[in-house]
mmCIF file of C-alpha atoms and ligand atoms in Angstrom:
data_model
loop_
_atom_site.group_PDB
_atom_site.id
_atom_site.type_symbol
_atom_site.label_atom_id
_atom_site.label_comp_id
_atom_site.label_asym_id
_atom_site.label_seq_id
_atom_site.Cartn_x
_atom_site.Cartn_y
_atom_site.Cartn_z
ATOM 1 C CA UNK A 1 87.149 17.766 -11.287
ATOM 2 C CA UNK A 2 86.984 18.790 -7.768
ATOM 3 C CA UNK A 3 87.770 22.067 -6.854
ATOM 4 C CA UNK A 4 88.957 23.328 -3.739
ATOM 5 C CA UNK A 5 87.819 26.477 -2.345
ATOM 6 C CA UNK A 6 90.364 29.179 -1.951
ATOM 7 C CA UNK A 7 90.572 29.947 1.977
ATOM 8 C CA UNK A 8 88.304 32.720 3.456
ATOM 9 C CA UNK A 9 85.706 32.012 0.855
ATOM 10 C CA UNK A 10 83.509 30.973 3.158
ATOM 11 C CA UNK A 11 82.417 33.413 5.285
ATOM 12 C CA UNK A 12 81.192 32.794 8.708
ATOM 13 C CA UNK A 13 79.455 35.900 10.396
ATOM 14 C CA UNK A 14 79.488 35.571 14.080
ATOM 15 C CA UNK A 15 76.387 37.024 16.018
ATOM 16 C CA UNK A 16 76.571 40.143 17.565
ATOM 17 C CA UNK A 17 76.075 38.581 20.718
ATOM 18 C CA UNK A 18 79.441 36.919 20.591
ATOM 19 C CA UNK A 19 81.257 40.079 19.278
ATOM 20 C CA UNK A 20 80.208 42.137 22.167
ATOM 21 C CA UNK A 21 81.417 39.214 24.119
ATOM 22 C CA UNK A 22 79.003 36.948 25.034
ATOM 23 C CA UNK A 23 76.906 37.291 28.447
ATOM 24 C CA UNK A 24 79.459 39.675 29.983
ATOM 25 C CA UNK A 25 79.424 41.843 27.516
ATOM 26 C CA UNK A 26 75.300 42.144 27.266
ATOM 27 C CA UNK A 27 75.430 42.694 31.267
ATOM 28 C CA UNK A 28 78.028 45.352 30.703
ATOM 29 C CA UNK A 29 76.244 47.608 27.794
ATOM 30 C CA UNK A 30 72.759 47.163 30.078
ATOM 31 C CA UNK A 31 74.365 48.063 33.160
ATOM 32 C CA UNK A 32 76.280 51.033 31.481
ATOM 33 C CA UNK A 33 72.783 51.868 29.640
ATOM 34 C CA UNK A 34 70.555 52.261 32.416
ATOM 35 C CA UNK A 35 73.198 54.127 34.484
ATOM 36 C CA UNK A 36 73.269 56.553 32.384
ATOM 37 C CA UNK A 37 69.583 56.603 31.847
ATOM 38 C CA UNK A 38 69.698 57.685 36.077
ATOM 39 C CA UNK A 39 72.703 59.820 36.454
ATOM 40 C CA UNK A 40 72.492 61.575 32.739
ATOM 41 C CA UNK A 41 71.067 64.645 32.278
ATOM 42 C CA UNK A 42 70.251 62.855 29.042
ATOM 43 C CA UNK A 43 68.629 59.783 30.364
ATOM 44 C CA UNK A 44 66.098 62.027 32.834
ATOM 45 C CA UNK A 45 62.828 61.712 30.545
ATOM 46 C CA UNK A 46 63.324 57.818 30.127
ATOM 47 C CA UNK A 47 64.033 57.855 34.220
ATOM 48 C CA UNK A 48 60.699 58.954 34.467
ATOM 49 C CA UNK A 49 58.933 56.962 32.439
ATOM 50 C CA UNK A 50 60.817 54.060 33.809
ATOM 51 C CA UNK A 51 59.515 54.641 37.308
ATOM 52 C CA UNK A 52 55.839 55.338 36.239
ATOM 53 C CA UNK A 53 56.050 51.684 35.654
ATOM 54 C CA UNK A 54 58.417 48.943 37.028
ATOM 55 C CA UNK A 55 61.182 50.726 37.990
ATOM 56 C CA UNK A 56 64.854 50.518 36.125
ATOM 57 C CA UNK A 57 66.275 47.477 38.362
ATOM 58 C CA UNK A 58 63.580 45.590 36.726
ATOM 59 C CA UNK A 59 64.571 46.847 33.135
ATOM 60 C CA UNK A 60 68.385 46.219 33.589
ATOM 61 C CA UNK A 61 67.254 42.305 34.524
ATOM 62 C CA UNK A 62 64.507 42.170 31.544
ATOM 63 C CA UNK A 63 66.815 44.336 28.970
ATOM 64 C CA UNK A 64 69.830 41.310 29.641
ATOM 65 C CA UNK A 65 67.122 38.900 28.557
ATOM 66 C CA UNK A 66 65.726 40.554 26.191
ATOM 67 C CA UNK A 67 69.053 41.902 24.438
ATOM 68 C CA UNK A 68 70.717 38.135 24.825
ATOM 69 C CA UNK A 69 68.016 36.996 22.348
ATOM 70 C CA UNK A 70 67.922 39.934 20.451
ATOM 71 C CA UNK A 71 71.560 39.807 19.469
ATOM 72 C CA UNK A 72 71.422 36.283 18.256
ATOM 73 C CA UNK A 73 72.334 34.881 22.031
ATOM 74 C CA UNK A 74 70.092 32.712 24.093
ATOM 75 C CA UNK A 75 66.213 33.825 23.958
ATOM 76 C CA UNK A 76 66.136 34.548 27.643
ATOM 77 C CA UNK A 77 63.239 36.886 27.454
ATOM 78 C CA UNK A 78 61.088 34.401 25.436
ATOM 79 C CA UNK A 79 61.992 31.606 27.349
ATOM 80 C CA UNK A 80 60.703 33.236 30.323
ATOM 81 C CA UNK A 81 58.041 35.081 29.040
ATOM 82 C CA UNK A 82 56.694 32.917 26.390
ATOM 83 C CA UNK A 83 57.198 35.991 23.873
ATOM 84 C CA UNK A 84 59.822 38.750 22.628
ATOM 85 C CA UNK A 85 56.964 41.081 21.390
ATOM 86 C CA UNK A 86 58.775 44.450 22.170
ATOM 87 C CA UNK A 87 56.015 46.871 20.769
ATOM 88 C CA UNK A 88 53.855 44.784 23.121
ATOM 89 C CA UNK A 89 56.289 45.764 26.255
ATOM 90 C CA UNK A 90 56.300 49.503 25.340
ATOM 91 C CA UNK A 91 52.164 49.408 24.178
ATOM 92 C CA UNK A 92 51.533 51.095 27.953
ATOM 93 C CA UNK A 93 54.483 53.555 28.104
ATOM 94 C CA UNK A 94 53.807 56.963 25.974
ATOM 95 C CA UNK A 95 56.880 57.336 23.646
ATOM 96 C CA UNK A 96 57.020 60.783 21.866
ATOM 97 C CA UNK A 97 59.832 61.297 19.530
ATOM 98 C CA UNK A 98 62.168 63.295 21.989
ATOM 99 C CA UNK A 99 61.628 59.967 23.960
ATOM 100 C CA UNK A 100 62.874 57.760 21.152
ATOM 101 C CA UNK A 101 66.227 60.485 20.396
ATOM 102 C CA UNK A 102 66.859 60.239 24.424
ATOM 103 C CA UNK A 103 66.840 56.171 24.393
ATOM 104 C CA UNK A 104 69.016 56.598 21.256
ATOM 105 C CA UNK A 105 71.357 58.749 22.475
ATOM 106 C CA UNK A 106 71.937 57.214 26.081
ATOM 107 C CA UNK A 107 72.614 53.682 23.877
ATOM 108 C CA UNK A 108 75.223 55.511 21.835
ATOM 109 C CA UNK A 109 76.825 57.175 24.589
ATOM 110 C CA UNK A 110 76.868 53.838 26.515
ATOM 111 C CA UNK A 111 78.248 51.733 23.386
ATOM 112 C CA UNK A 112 81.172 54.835 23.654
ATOM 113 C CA UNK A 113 82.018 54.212 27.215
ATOM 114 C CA UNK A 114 82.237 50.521 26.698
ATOM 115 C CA UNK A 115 84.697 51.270 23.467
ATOM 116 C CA UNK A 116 83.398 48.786 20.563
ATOM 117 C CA UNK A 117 84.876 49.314 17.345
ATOM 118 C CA UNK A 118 83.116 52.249 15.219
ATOM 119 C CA UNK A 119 81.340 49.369 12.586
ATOM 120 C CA UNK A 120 80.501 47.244 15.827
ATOM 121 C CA UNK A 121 78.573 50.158 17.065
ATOM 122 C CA UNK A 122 77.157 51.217 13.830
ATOM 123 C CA UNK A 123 75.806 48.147 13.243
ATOM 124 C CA UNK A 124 74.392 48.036 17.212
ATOM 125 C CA UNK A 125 72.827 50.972 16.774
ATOM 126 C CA UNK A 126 71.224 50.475 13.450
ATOM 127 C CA UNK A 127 69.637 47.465 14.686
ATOM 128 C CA UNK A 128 68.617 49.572 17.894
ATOM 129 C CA UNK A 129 66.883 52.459 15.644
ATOM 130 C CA UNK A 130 64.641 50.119 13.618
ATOM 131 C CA UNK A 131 63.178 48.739 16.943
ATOM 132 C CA UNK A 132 62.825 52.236 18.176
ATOM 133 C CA UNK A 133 61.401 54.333 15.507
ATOM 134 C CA UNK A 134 58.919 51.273 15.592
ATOM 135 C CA UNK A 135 58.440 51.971 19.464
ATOM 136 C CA UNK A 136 56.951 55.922 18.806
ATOM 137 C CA UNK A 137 52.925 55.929 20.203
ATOM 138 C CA UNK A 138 52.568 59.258 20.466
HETATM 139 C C1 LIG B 201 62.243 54.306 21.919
HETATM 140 C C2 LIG B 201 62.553 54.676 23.177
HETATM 141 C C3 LIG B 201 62.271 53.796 24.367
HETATM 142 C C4 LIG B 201 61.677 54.191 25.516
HETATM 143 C C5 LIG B 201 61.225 55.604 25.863
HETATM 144 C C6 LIG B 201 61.560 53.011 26.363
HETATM 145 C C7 LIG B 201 61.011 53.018 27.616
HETATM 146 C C8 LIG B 201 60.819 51.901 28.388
HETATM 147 C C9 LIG B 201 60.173 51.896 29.686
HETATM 148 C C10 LIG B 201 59.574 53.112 30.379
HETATM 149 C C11 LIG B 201 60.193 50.637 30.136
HETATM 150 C C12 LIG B 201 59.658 50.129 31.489
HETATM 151 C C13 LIG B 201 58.219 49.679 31.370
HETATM 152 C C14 LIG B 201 57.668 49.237 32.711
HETATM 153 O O1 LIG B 201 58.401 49.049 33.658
HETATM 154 O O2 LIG B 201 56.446 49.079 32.809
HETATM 155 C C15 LIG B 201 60.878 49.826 29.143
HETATM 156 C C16 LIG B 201 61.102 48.481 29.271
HETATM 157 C C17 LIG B 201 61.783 47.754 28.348
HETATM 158 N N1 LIG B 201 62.328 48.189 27.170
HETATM 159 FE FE1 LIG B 201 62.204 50.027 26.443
HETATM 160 N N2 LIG B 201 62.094 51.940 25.719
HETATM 161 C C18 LIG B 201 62.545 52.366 24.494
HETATM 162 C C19 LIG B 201 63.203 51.610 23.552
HETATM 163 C C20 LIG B 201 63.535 50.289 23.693
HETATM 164 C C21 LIG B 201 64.273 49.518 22.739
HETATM 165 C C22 LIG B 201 64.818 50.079 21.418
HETATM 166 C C23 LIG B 201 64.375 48.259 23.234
HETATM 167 C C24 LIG B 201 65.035 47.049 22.676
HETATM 168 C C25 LIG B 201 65.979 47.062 21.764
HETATM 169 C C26 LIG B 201 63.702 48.238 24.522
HETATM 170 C C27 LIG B 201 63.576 47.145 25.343
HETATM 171 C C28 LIG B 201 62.923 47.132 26.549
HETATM 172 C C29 LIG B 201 62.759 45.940 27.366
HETATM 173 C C30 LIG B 201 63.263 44.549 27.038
HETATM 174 C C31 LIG B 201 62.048 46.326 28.492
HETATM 175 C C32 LIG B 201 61.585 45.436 29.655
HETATM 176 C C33 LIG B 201 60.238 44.839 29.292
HETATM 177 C C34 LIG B 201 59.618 44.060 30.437
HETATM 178 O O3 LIG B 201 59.495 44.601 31.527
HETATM 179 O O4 LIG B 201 59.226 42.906 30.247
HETATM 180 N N3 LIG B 201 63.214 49.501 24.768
HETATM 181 N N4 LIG B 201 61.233 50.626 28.095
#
């Protein structure tokens, strides 16, 4: 007997990539990120460690590529760079915990100014704390 699967059974879970829409939406959330990483009172301590190395225009270009992959988009980062080894991007920048609550916090406060929906952001930002608890050297 064959039996036909009631509709919706199947489940097809679309990247978060796509749900914060696609390129667009990656350029947004960097763009909104690293502002606020500048102009936020918030951001200051990751400013500074920003521009003891390349700078932040060079992070909002890297953080695109590296986020597009990262989300389940195209591997922009790897493509270019032949790896997506983020512990091996941060292994020269001293991250203290204070560091890792300011990155945190700037990302939340940038996911509310582009206005996902609450479990689009709480799954963002779960995703975002594994990576950065993992990112604490010091
Ligand atoms: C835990 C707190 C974090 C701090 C304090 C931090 C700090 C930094 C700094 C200072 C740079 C610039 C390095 C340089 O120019 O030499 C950087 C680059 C970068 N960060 Fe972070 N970061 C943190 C978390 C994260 C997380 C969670 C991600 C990814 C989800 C991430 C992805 C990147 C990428 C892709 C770059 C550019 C790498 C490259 O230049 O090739 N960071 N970060």
């Amino acid at each position: 007997m064959i039996q036909s699967k009631p509709v919706g059974a199947r489940t097809v879970r679309q990247s978060l990539y796509s749900q914060i829409g696609g390129e667009a939406g990656v350029k947004q959330l960097v763009e909104t990120f690293y502002d606020l990483i500048e102009q936020h009172p918030e951001g200051h301590a990751v400013n500074l460690l920003h521009l003891r190395g390349h700078g932040v225009a060079h992070s909002r270009v890297e953080q695109f590529n590296f986020l597009s992959g990262f989300l389940g988009g195209p591997n922009l980062y790897a493509e270019k760079y032949g790896h997506s080894n983020v512990r091996f991007m941060h292994e020269h920048v001293e991250i203290n915990a204070a560091a890792k609550d300011a990155w945190l916090t700037c990302m939340d406060m940038a996911i509310d100014e582009v206005g996902y929906a609450p479990e689009l952001k709480e799954e963002l930002m779960r995703n975002f704390t594994v990576v950065a608890d993992l990112l604490v050297n010091r």
